[in-house]
Amino acid sequence: MKNCRIGVYICMCGTNIAKIVDVEAVAKFASEIPNVVLARSYKYMCSNPGQEMISQDIKENKLNRVVVAACSPNMHERTFRNALRSAGLNQYLLEMANIREQCSWVHTDTIEATEKAKALVYAAICRVELHEELENMSVNMCPNSLVIGGGIAGMTAALELADAGNTVYLVEKNNHLGGNLARVDLTAPYLYSARDLLTEKITRTYNNKKIHIHLESKVKDLTGFIGNFKATINSLNGIPSEKNKSIEVEIGNVVVCTGYKEFDASRIVHYGYGKLPNVITSFELEKMIRAGRIETKDGKIPRYVAIIHCVGSRSQEFHSYCSRVCCMTALKYAHEIKSANPDSYISDIYIDMHAFGKGHEDFYRRSSEAKTLFLMYEKGDRPVIHKATPKDDCEMLIEVNEKLSGEVIEIPADLVILMVGMEAREDSREVARIVNISQDKEGWFIESHPKLEPVATTTDGIFIAGTCVAPKDIPDTVAQARAAAARILARIAKERIEVDALYSEVNEKLCSGCRLCNQLCPYSAIEFLEDKKQSHIISALCKGCGVCVAACPSSAIKGRHFTDQQILAQVDGLFGIG
């Protein structure tokens, strides 16, 4: 393309790229390509000096196209777009070549890796010549928010949003607020009262006039796009006559805080849960503690108490992940049982002891000093519980292949507590469908990026927080809820929200109204206009994935920034045809 002045920048990424790829050779190769005004290499191109170098070069050399060969665009494309904008150049006149994940990280031969890097850079140069200036759109931002779930995460998010003066609709499927935390007595490691924590939150939530609470309610439908959603809530609020009553509310953002459910311990037959009356779950023990008496089914004070970890967690048969809170909760139970029944003997049977949080290692040490007997078993080699004989002076015997001693040990027990793990709620699939977000293989909701976007989802305006994302403790849950609220408040403060210019467009002259694209769009971004008998793409919802572009039999849909000409030029460049 004529009048193109291209700058090419090769990142060493420390040694991530430079260890395998000869970046100087790639820069020299790029500098000899027509329309390339300059080519540079730098240790960390994403750093502030690297960005300033690009901005300065654009101004001094009148560059109108930029190619950056570095890591994945998912990681730093926004960073380099900002560098172009700061120099007064349209941010979409940038193309990135991934020479880290697609090159240096997957090759060991320096010569071959360097040649591949040259091909990727050349392909990017061929493509960037055809880039066009695009402008982002902006849409109004409705300041109202919807929070799904009334546990500690949901109430925290609702209060953060409402305290800033915004209306919040809080939807809870049960007839009370508090979620799973309402079933807990004390919290580890400092043994604070969960009831006190919740009472303060619940009182503030009810007293905040900006929060509209809908108990025994469900979100039945969500339509629209970021800043302009409409939610249909089936609200009961304890009034049977209003069972089928639905209300429609306008909102700008949604926070999903639906929590978790505990693992069904009866699925593991080795433990005899449901058959042996004194084998109970952690939540059943919490119920006893809250009632003020720890006892067997016969009403006796248990002399021997055993706590078994990882029930349903860290198992290839059930859930391979760690539920995180079980270890410290088990230590908490040891303290509570000893406090209630000082003469009890407590055995703590575990795979590994995870004391990962602040104050947890000290808590583990204090539990050891309280004469708790710790027994370690091999992952996949579960303890076996069976009923004791009358001469054993206990209700049950637990057979453990103890890992540290290398011996099979029998542990007496009058009461066995199973530390059941966390798993995704049974209604999580329905929630994911309604709010248009994804789930992993275990049923947890998926973040936009696990490191950089831990509370956002791939659907703009939909955020997730708490234990609906993955197992976590109270501090992490509260932190996520506040992070989600902060993201929303930042958008509300702008009053309008900027929408990425990368979306698809329908050419009305070519559209035949076959509706194939409507069925395929993973973001529900395509609507059918009955009056025109044609499809229309809602640009604020579109993510530019290109499914509709590829599927349209009439070639009526164009993907902005991913036109046929741009893609074909890049493919030709990759094979050295350009």
PDB file of C-alpha atoms in Angstrom, residues 80-324:
ATOM      1  CA  PHE A  80       0.498  -0.907  22.729  1.00  0.00           C
ATOM      2  CA  ARG A  81      -2.776   0.582  21.513  1.00  0.00           C
ATOM      3  CA  ASN A  82      -2.446   3.135  24.304  1.00  0.00           C
ATOM      4  CA  ALA A  83       1.076   3.933  23.102  1.00  0.00           C
ATOM      5  CA  LEU A  84      -0.311   4.710  19.631  1.00  0.00           C
ATOM      6  CA  ARG A  85      -3.086   6.861  21.070  1.00  0.00           C
ATOM      7  CA  SER A  86      -0.649   8.846  23.204  1.00  0.00           C
ATOM      8  CA  ALA A  87       1.241   9.711  19.996  1.00  0.00           C
ATOM      9  CA  GLY A  88      -1.940  10.829  18.241  1.00  0.00           C
ATOM     10  CA  LEU A  89      -2.171   7.760  15.973  1.00  0.00           C
ATOM     11  CA  ASN A  90      -5.374   5.715  15.649  1.00  0.00           C
ATOM     12  CA  GLN A  91      -5.017   2.698  17.932  1.00  0.00           C
ATOM     13  CA  TYR A  92      -6.244   0.227  15.282  1.00  0.00           C
ATOM     14  CA  LEU A  93      -3.273   0.918  13.008  1.00  0.00           C
ATOM     15  CA  LEU A  94      -1.380  -1.638  15.126  1.00  0.00           C
ATOM     16  CA  GLU A  95      -0.705  -5.300  14.469  1.00  0.00           C
ATOM     17  CA  MET A  96       0.964  -7.738  16.878  1.00  0.00           C
ATOM     18  CA  ALA A  97       3.023 -10.783  15.953  1.00  0.00           C
ATOM     19  CA  ASN A  98       3.116 -13.400  18.703  1.00  0.00           C
ATOM     20  CA  ILE A  99       6.722 -14.587  18.758  1.00  0.00           C
ATOM     21  CA  ARG A 100       6.641 -15.789  22.380  1.00  0.00           C
ATOM     22  CA  GLU A 101       3.774 -18.302  22.828  1.00  0.00           C
ATOM     23  CA  GLN A 102       3.732 -19.178  19.115  1.00  0.00           C
ATOM     24  CA  CYS A 103       7.482 -19.232  18.612  1.00  0.00           C
ATOM     25  CA  SER A 104      10.103 -19.071  21.371  1.00  0.00           C
ATOM     26  CA  TRP A 105       8.068 -21.067  23.915  1.00  0.00           C
ATOM     27  CA  VAL A 106       7.363 -23.946  21.536  1.00  0.00           C
ATOM     28  CA  HIS A 107      10.762 -24.299  19.843  1.00  0.00           C
ATOM     29  CA  THR A 108      14.253 -25.318  20.916  1.00  0.00           C
ATOM     30  CA  ASP A 109      16.161 -24.744  17.682  1.00  0.00           C
ATOM     31  CA  THR A 110      17.365 -21.121  17.454  1.00  0.00           C
ATOM     32  CA  ILE A 111      17.687 -21.064  13.664  1.00  0.00           C
ATOM     33  CA  GLU A 112      14.209 -22.500  13.046  1.00  0.00           C
ATOM     34  CA  ALA A 113      12.636 -20.271  15.717  1.00  0.00           C
ATOM     35  CA  THR A 114      14.252 -17.177  14.209  1.00  0.00           C
ATOM     36  CA  GLU A 115      13.027 -18.048  10.723  1.00  0.00           C
ATOM     37  CA  LYS A 116       9.515 -18.589  12.063  1.00  0.00           C
ATOM     38  CA  ALA A 117       9.659 -15.237  13.897  1.00  0.00           C
ATOM     39  CA  LYS A 118      10.651 -13.546  10.611  1.00  0.00           C
ATOM     40  CA  ALA A 119       7.639 -15.164   8.885  1.00  0.00           C
ATOM     41  CA  LEU A 120       5.269 -14.004  11.632  1.00  0.00           C
ATOM     42  CA  VAL A 121       6.632 -10.460  11.498  1.00  0.00           C
ATOM     43  CA  TYR A 122       6.429 -10.341   7.695  1.00  0.00           C
ATOM     44  CA  ALA A 123       2.809 -11.572   7.839  1.00  0.00           C
ATOM     45  CA  ALA A 124       1.993  -8.822  10.360  1.00  0.00           C
ATOM     46  CA  ILE A 125       3.595  -6.184   8.097  1.00  0.00           C
ATOM     47  CA  CYS A 126       1.564  -7.393   5.095  1.00  0.00           C
ATOM     48  CA  ARG A 127      -1.609  -7.177   7.123  1.00  0.00           C
ATOM     49  CA  VAL A 128      -1.025  -3.834   8.862  1.00  0.00           C
ATOM     50  CA  GLU A 129      -0.699  -2.114   5.468  1.00  0.00           C
ATOM     51  CA  LEU A 130      -4.439  -2.769   4.976  1.00  0.00           C
ATOM     52  CA  HIS A 131      -5.546  -1.608   8.422  1.00  0.00           C
ATOM     53  CA  GLU A 132      -8.091   1.188   8.556  1.00  0.00           C
ATOM     54  CA  GLU A 133      -8.722   3.872  11.115  1.00  0.00           C
ATOM     55  CA  LEU A 134     -11.645   2.826  13.322  1.00  0.00           C
ATOM     56  CA  GLU A 135     -13.436   4.802  15.984  1.00  0.00           C
ATOM     57  CA  ASN A 136     -14.921   3.354  19.151  1.00  0.00           C
ATOM     58  CA  MET A 137     -18.615   3.811  19.874  1.00  0.00           C
ATOM     59  CA  SER A 138     -20.092   4.930  23.155  1.00  0.00           C
ATOM     60  CA  VAL A 139     -23.436   4.076  24.757  1.00  0.00           C
ATOM     61  CA  ASN A 140     -25.317   5.401  27.775  1.00  0.00           C
ATOM     62  CA  MET A 141     -24.592   3.748  31.109  1.00  0.00           C
ATOM     63  CA  CYS A 142     -27.587   2.990  33.316  1.00  0.00           C
ATOM     64  CA  PRO A 143     -26.400   3.465  36.936  1.00  0.00           C
ATOM     65  CA  ASN A 144     -28.634   0.709  38.342  1.00  0.00           C
ATOM     66  CA  SER A 145     -27.118  -2.714  39.043  1.00  0.00           C
ATOM     67  CA  LEU A 146     -28.390  -6.258  39.571  1.00  0.00           C
ATOM     68  CA  VAL A 147     -26.764  -8.544  42.154  1.00  0.00           C
ATOM     69  CA  ILE A 148     -27.688 -12.232  41.974  1.00  0.00           C
ATOM     70  CA  GLY A 149     -27.133 -13.966  45.317  1.00  0.00           C
ATOM     71  CA  GLY A 150     -27.564 -12.656  48.858  1.00  0.00           C
ATOM     72  CA  GLY A 151     -24.573 -14.223  50.591  1.00  0.00           C
ATOM     73  CA  ILE A 152     -21.552 -12.359  51.951  1.00  0.00           C
ATOM     74  CA  ALA A 153     -20.344 -11.618  48.390  1.00  0.00           C
ATOM     75  CA  GLY A 154     -23.708 -10.409  47.142  1.00  0.00           C
ATOM     76  CA  MET A 155     -24.362  -8.180  50.149  1.00  0.00           C
ATOM     77  CA  THR A 156     -20.840  -6.720  50.001  1.00  0.00           C
ATOM     78  CA  ALA A 157     -21.188  -5.846  46.301  1.00  0.00           C
ATOM     79  CA  ALA A 158     -24.692  -4.433  46.823  1.00  0.00           C
ATOM     80  CA  LEU A 159     -23.588  -2.235  49.731  1.00  0.00           C
ATOM     81  CA  GLU A 160     -20.536  -0.903  47.879  1.00  0.00           C
ATOM     82  CA  LEU A 161     -22.713   0.082  44.925  1.00  0.00           C
ATOM     83  CA  ALA A 162     -25.600   1.454  47.004  1.00  0.00           C
ATOM     84  CA  ASP A 163     -23.344   3.435  49.366  1.00  0.00           C
ATOM     85  CA  ALA A 164     -22.124   5.299  46.276  1.00  0.00           C
ATOM     86  CA  GLY A 165     -25.709   6.408  45.642  1.00  0.00           C
ATOM     87  CA  ASN A 166     -26.761   3.867  43.007  1.00  0.00           C
ATOM     88  CA  THR A 167     -29.886   1.693  42.929  1.00  0.00           C
ATOM     89  CA  VAL A 168     -29.261  -2.034  43.401  1.00  0.00           C
ATOM     90  CA  TYR A 169     -31.643  -4.951  42.872  1.00  0.00           C
ATOM     91  CA  LEU A 170     -30.538  -7.833  45.119  1.00  0.00           C
ATOM     92  CA  VAL A 171     -32.071 -11.183  44.146  1.00  0.00           C
ATOM     93  CA  GLU A 172     -31.853 -14.152  46.553  1.00  0.00           C
ATOM     94  CA  LYS A 173     -33.504 -17.520  45.899  1.00  0.00           C
ATOM     95  CA  ASN A 174     -33.883 -18.368  49.622  1.00  0.00           C
ATOM     96  CA  ASN A 175     -36.136 -16.628  52.141  1.00  0.00           C
ATOM     97  CA  HIS A 176     -33.199 -15.054  53.992  1.00  0.00           C
ATOM     98  CA  LEU A 177     -29.872 -13.350  53.345  1.00  0.00           C
ATOM     99  CA  GLY A 178     -26.522 -14.738  54.438  1.00  0.00           C
ATOM    100  CA  GLY A 179     -25.899 -17.686  52.112  1.00  0.00           C
ATOM    101  CA  ASN A 180     -23.672 -20.516  53.305  1.00  0.00           C
ATOM    102  CA  LEU A 181     -21.958 -18.302  55.875  1.00  0.00           C
ATOM    103  CA  ALA A 182     -25.259 -18.149  57.794  1.00  0.00           C
ATOM    104  CA  ARG A 183     -24.746 -21.846  58.599  1.00  0.00           C
ATOM    105  CA  VAL A 184     -21.339 -21.278  60.231  1.00  0.00           C
ATOM    106  CA  ASP A 185     -20.576 -20.561  63.913  1.00  0.00           C
ATOM    107  CA  LEU A 186     -16.953 -19.298  64.060  1.00  0.00           C
ATOM    108  CA  THR A 187     -14.455 -18.487  61.314  1.00  0.00           C
ATOM    109  CA  ALA A 188     -10.802 -19.541  61.107  1.00  0.00           C
ATOM    110  CA  PRO A 189      -8.130 -18.613  62.015  1.00  0.00           C
ATOM    111  CA  TYR A 190      -9.105 -15.974  64.593  1.00  0.00           C
ATOM    112  CA  LEU A 191     -12.378 -17.649  65.670  1.00  0.00           C
ATOM    113  CA  TYR A 192     -14.494 -14.584  64.962  1.00  0.00           C
ATOM    114  CA  SER A 193     -18.260 -15.043  65.153  1.00  0.00           C
ATOM    115  CA  ALA A 194     -19.765 -15.516  61.691  1.00  0.00           C
ATOM    116  CA  ARG A 195     -23.105 -14.452  63.123  1.00  0.00           C
ATOM    117  CA  ASP A 196     -21.675 -11.094  64.158  1.00  0.00           C
ATOM    118  CA  LEU A 197     -20.137 -10.573  60.710  1.00  0.00           C
ATOM    119  CA  LEU A 198     -23.415 -11.328  58.982  1.00  0.00           C
ATOM    120  CA  THR A 199     -25.685  -9.424  61.358  1.00  0.00           C
ATOM    121  CA  GLU A 200     -23.880  -6.194  60.572  1.00  0.00           C
ATOM    122  CA  LYS A 201     -24.038  -6.832  56.797  1.00  0.00           C
ATOM    123  CA  ILE A 202     -27.675  -7.941  56.806  1.00  0.00           C
ATOM    124  CA  THR A 203     -28.783  -4.968  58.935  1.00  0.00           C
ATOM    125  CA  ARG A 204     -26.997  -2.502  56.659  1.00  0.00           C
ATOM    126  CA  THR A 205     -28.444  -4.190  53.558  1.00  0.00           C
ATOM    127  CA  TYR A 206     -32.026  -4.008  54.834  1.00  0.00           C
ATOM    128  CA  ASN A 207     -31.607  -0.422  56.047  1.00  0.00           C
ATOM    129  CA  ASN A 208     -30.120   0.881  52.792  1.00  0.00           C
ATOM    130  CA  LYS A 209     -32.963   2.465  50.836  1.00  0.00           C
ATOM    131  CA  LYS A 210     -31.031   2.141  47.583  1.00  0.00           C
ATOM    132  CA  ILE A 211     -31.088  -1.674  47.805  1.00  0.00           C
ATOM    133  CA  HIS A 212     -34.291  -3.396  46.642  1.00  0.00           C
ATOM    134  CA  ILE A 213     -34.229  -6.901  48.137  1.00  0.00           C
ATOM    135  CA  HIS A 214     -36.107  -9.728  46.397  1.00  0.00           C
ATOM    136  CA  LEU A 215     -36.199 -12.882  48.519  1.00  0.00           C
ATOM    137  CA  GLU A 216     -37.406 -16.271  47.240  1.00  0.00           C
ATOM    138  CA  SER A 217     -36.827 -14.826  43.788  1.00  0.00           C
ATOM    139  CA  LYS A 218     -35.044 -15.713  40.575  1.00  0.00           C
ATOM    140  CA  VAL A 219     -33.811 -13.862  37.521  1.00  0.00           C
ATOM    141  CA  LYS A 220     -35.751 -15.397  34.650  1.00  0.00           C
ATOM    142  CA  ASP A 221     -34.400 -13.390  31.739  1.00  0.00           C
ATOM    143  CA  LEU A 222     -31.688 -10.884  30.864  1.00  0.00           C
ATOM    144  CA  THR A 223     -31.609  -9.003  27.576  1.00  0.00           C
ATOM    145  CA  GLY A 224     -29.632  -6.074  26.191  1.00  0.00           C
ATOM    146  CA  PHE A 225     -25.987  -5.137  26.483  1.00  0.00           C
ATOM    147  CA  ILE A 226     -23.558  -3.393  28.821  1.00  0.00           C
ATOM    148  CA  GLY A 227     -25.082  -0.268  30.312  1.00  0.00           C
ATOM    149  CA  ASN A 228     -28.485  -1.114  28.848  1.00  0.00           C
ATOM    150  CA  PHE A 229     -29.718  -4.454  30.227  1.00  0.00           C
ATOM    151  CA  LYS A 230     -33.304  -5.383  31.084  1.00  0.00           C
ATOM    152  CA  ALA A 231     -33.791  -8.090  33.716  1.00  0.00           C
ATOM    153  CA  THR A 232     -36.999  -9.980  34.464  1.00  0.00           C
ATOM    154  CA  ILE A 233     -37.245 -11.029  38.114  1.00  0.00           C
ATOM    155  CA  ASN A 234     -39.768 -13.582  39.386  1.00  0.00           C
ATOM    156  CA  SER A 235     -40.301 -12.177  42.875  1.00  0.00           C
ATOM    157  CA  LEU A 236     -42.151 -13.837  45.750  1.00  0.00           C
ATOM    158  CA  ASN A 237     -40.813 -11.981  48.821  1.00  0.00           C
ATOM    159  CA  GLY A 238     -42.710 -14.321  51.161  1.00  0.00           C
ATOM    160  CA  ILE A 239     -46.120 -13.483  49.693  1.00  0.00           C
ATOM    161  CA  PRO A 240     -47.694 -16.674  48.218  1.00  0.00           C
ATOM    162  CA  SER A 241     -50.199 -14.648  46.187  1.00  0.00           C
ATOM    163  CA  GLU A 242     -47.275 -13.096  44.268  1.00  0.00           C
ATOM    164  CA  LYS A 243     -45.779 -16.448  43.241  1.00  0.00           C
ATOM    165  CA  ASN A 244     -46.026 -15.795  39.507  1.00  0.00           C
ATOM    166  CA  LYS A 245     -45.446 -12.064  39.690  1.00  0.00           C
ATOM    167  CA  SER A 246     -42.661 -10.782  37.449  1.00  0.00           C
ATOM    168  CA  ILE A 247     -41.062  -7.372  37.442  1.00  0.00           C
ATOM    169  CA  GLU A 248     -38.804  -5.881  34.790  1.00  0.00           C
ATOM    170  CA  VAL A 249     -35.942  -3.609  35.805  1.00  0.00           C
ATOM    171  CA  GLU A 250     -33.435  -1.580  33.792  1.00  0.00           C
ATOM    172  CA  ILE A 251     -29.816  -2.069  34.820  1.00  0.00           C
ATOM    173  CA  GLY A 252     -26.347  -1.310  33.532  1.00  0.00           C
ATOM    174  CA  ASN A 253     -24.322  -4.128  35.095  1.00  0.00           C
ATOM    175  CA  VAL A 254     -24.778  -7.505  36.793  1.00  0.00           C
ATOM    176  CA  VAL A 255     -22.786  -9.146  39.591  1.00  0.00           C
ATOM    177  CA  VAL A 256     -23.270 -12.907  39.929  1.00  0.00           C
ATOM    178  CA  CYS A 257     -22.606 -14.128  43.501  1.00  0.00           C
ATOM    179  CA  THR A 258     -24.556 -17.387  43.629  1.00  0.00           C
ATOM    180  CA  GLY A 259     -22.126 -19.251  45.903  1.00  0.00           C
ATOM    181  CA  TYR A 260     -21.599 -23.003  46.158  1.00  0.00           C
ATOM    182  CA  LYS A 261     -23.137 -26.166  47.561  1.00  0.00           C
ATOM    183  CA  GLU A 262     -21.416 -28.758  49.740  1.00  0.00           C
ATOM    184  CA  PHE A 263     -20.411 -32.151  48.366  1.00  0.00           C
ATOM    185  CA  ASP A 264     -22.827 -35.020  49.016  1.00  0.00           C
ATOM    186  CA  ALA A 265     -20.810 -37.259  51.361  1.00  0.00           C
ATOM    187  CA  SER A 266     -23.020 -40.312  50.699  1.00  0.00           C
ATOM    188  CA  ARG A 267     -21.320 -40.610  47.293  1.00  0.00           C
ATOM    189  CA  ILE A 268     -18.213 -42.016  49.070  1.00  0.00           C
ATOM    190  CA  VAL A 269     -19.256 -45.413  50.428  1.00  0.00           C
ATOM    191  CA  HIS A 270     -16.016 -45.942  52.437  1.00  0.00           C
ATOM    192  CA  TYR A 271     -17.165 -43.417  55.022  1.00  0.00           C
ATOM    193  CA  GLY A 272     -20.598 -44.885  55.693  1.00  0.00           C
ATOM    194  CA  TYR A 273     -22.357 -41.542  55.650  1.00  0.00           C
ATOM    195  CA  GLY A 274     -26.112 -42.126  55.793  1.00  0.00           C
ATOM    196  CA  LYS A 275     -25.595 -45.645  57.178  1.00  0.00           C
ATOM    197  CA  LEU A 276     -23.467 -45.058  60.274  1.00  0.00           C
ATOM    198  CA  PRO A 277     -25.490 -42.598  62.417  1.00  0.00           C
ATOM    199  CA  ASN A 278     -22.485 -40.869  63.961  1.00  0.00           C
ATOM    200  CA  VAL A 279     -20.741 -40.065  60.703  1.00  0.00           C
ATOM    201  CA  ILE A 280     -21.722 -36.461  60.024  1.00  0.00           C
ATOM    202  CA  THR A 281     -20.690 -33.647  57.698  1.00  0.00           C
ATOM    203  CA  SER A 282     -18.988 -30.397  58.648  1.00  0.00           C
ATOM    204  CA  PHE A 283     -22.228 -28.448  58.214  1.00  0.00           C
ATOM    205  CA  GLU A 284     -24.099 -30.878  60.475  1.00  0.00           C
ATOM    206  CA  LEU A 285     -21.440 -30.266  63.136  1.00  0.00           C
ATOM    207  CA  GLU A 286     -21.906 -26.506  62.667  1.00  0.00           C
ATOM    208  CA  LYS A 287     -25.592 -27.035  63.419  1.00  0.00           C
ATOM    209  CA  MET A 288     -24.681 -28.829  66.654  1.00  0.00           C
ATOM    210  CA  ILE A 289     -22.255 -26.103  67.682  1.00  0.00           C
ATOM    211  CA  ARG A 290     -24.831 -23.397  67.045  1.00  0.00           C
ATOM    212  CA  ALA A 291     -27.312 -25.363  69.144  1.00  0.00           C
ATOM    213  CA  GLY A 292     -24.727 -25.399  71.965  1.00  0.00           C
ATOM    214  CA  ARG A 293     -24.115 -29.143  72.343  1.00  0.00           C
ATOM    215  CA  ILE A 294     -21.812 -31.586  70.522  1.00  0.00           C
ATOM    216  CA  GLU A 295     -23.147 -35.103  70.980  1.00  0.00           C
ATOM    217  CA  THR A 296     -23.775 -38.432  69.269  1.00  0.00           C
ATOM    218  CA  LYS A 297     -27.173 -39.520  67.957  1.00  0.00           C
ATOM    219  CA  ASP A 298     -27.767 -41.219  71.317  1.00  0.00           C
ATOM    220  CA  GLY A 299     -27.226 -37.939  73.152  1.00  0.00           C
ATOM    221  CA  LYS A 300     -23.824 -38.958  74.554  1.00  0.00           C
ATOM    222  CA  ILE A 301     -20.748 -36.748  74.751  1.00  0.00           C
ATOM    223  CA  PRO A 302     -18.242 -38.219  72.253  1.00  0.00           C
ATOM    224  CA  ARG A 303     -14.944 -39.252  73.822  1.00  0.00           C
ATOM    225  CA  TYR A 304     -13.186 -39.934  70.525  1.00  0.00           C
ATOM    226  CA  VAL A 305     -13.723 -37.518  67.628  1.00  0.00           C
ATOM    227  CA  ALA A 306     -12.158 -37.962  64.177  1.00  0.00           C
ATOM    228  CA  ILE A 307     -12.046 -35.311  61.452  1.00  0.00           C
ATOM    229  CA  ILE A 308     -11.442 -36.501  57.873  1.00  0.00           C
ATOM    230  CA  HIS A 309     -10.280 -33.987  55.243  1.00  0.00           C
ATOM    231  CA  CYS A 310     -10.821 -33.738  51.485  1.00  0.00           C
ATOM    232  CA  VAL A 311     -14.194 -35.464  51.270  1.00  0.00           C
ATOM    233  CA  GLY A 312     -15.037 -34.979  47.602  1.00  0.00           C
ATOM    234  CA  SER A 313     -11.993 -32.782  46.937  1.00  0.00           C
ATOM    235  CA  ARG A 314      -8.567 -33.675  45.517  1.00  0.00           C
ATOM    236  CA  SER A 315      -9.985 -36.851  44.044  1.00  0.00           C
ATOM    237  CA  GLN A 316      -9.914 -37.909  40.410  1.00  0.00           C
ATOM    238  CA  GLU A 317     -13.176 -39.778  41.036  1.00  0.00           C
ATOM    239  CA  PHE A 318     -15.066 -36.678  42.194  1.00  0.00           C
ATOM    240  CA  HIS A 319     -13.301 -33.269  42.131  1.00  0.00           C
ATOM    241  CA  SER A 320      -9.574 -32.920  41.497  1.00  0.00           C
ATOM    242  CA  TYR A 321      -9.347 -29.376  42.906  1.00  0.00           C
ATOM    243  CA  CYS A 322      -8.702 -28.340  46.523  1.00  0.00           C
ATOM    244  CA  SER A 323     -11.644 -26.699  48.320  1.00  0.00           C
ATOM    245  CA  ARG A 324      -9.169 -24.450  50.199  1.00  0.00           C
TER     246      ARG A 324
END
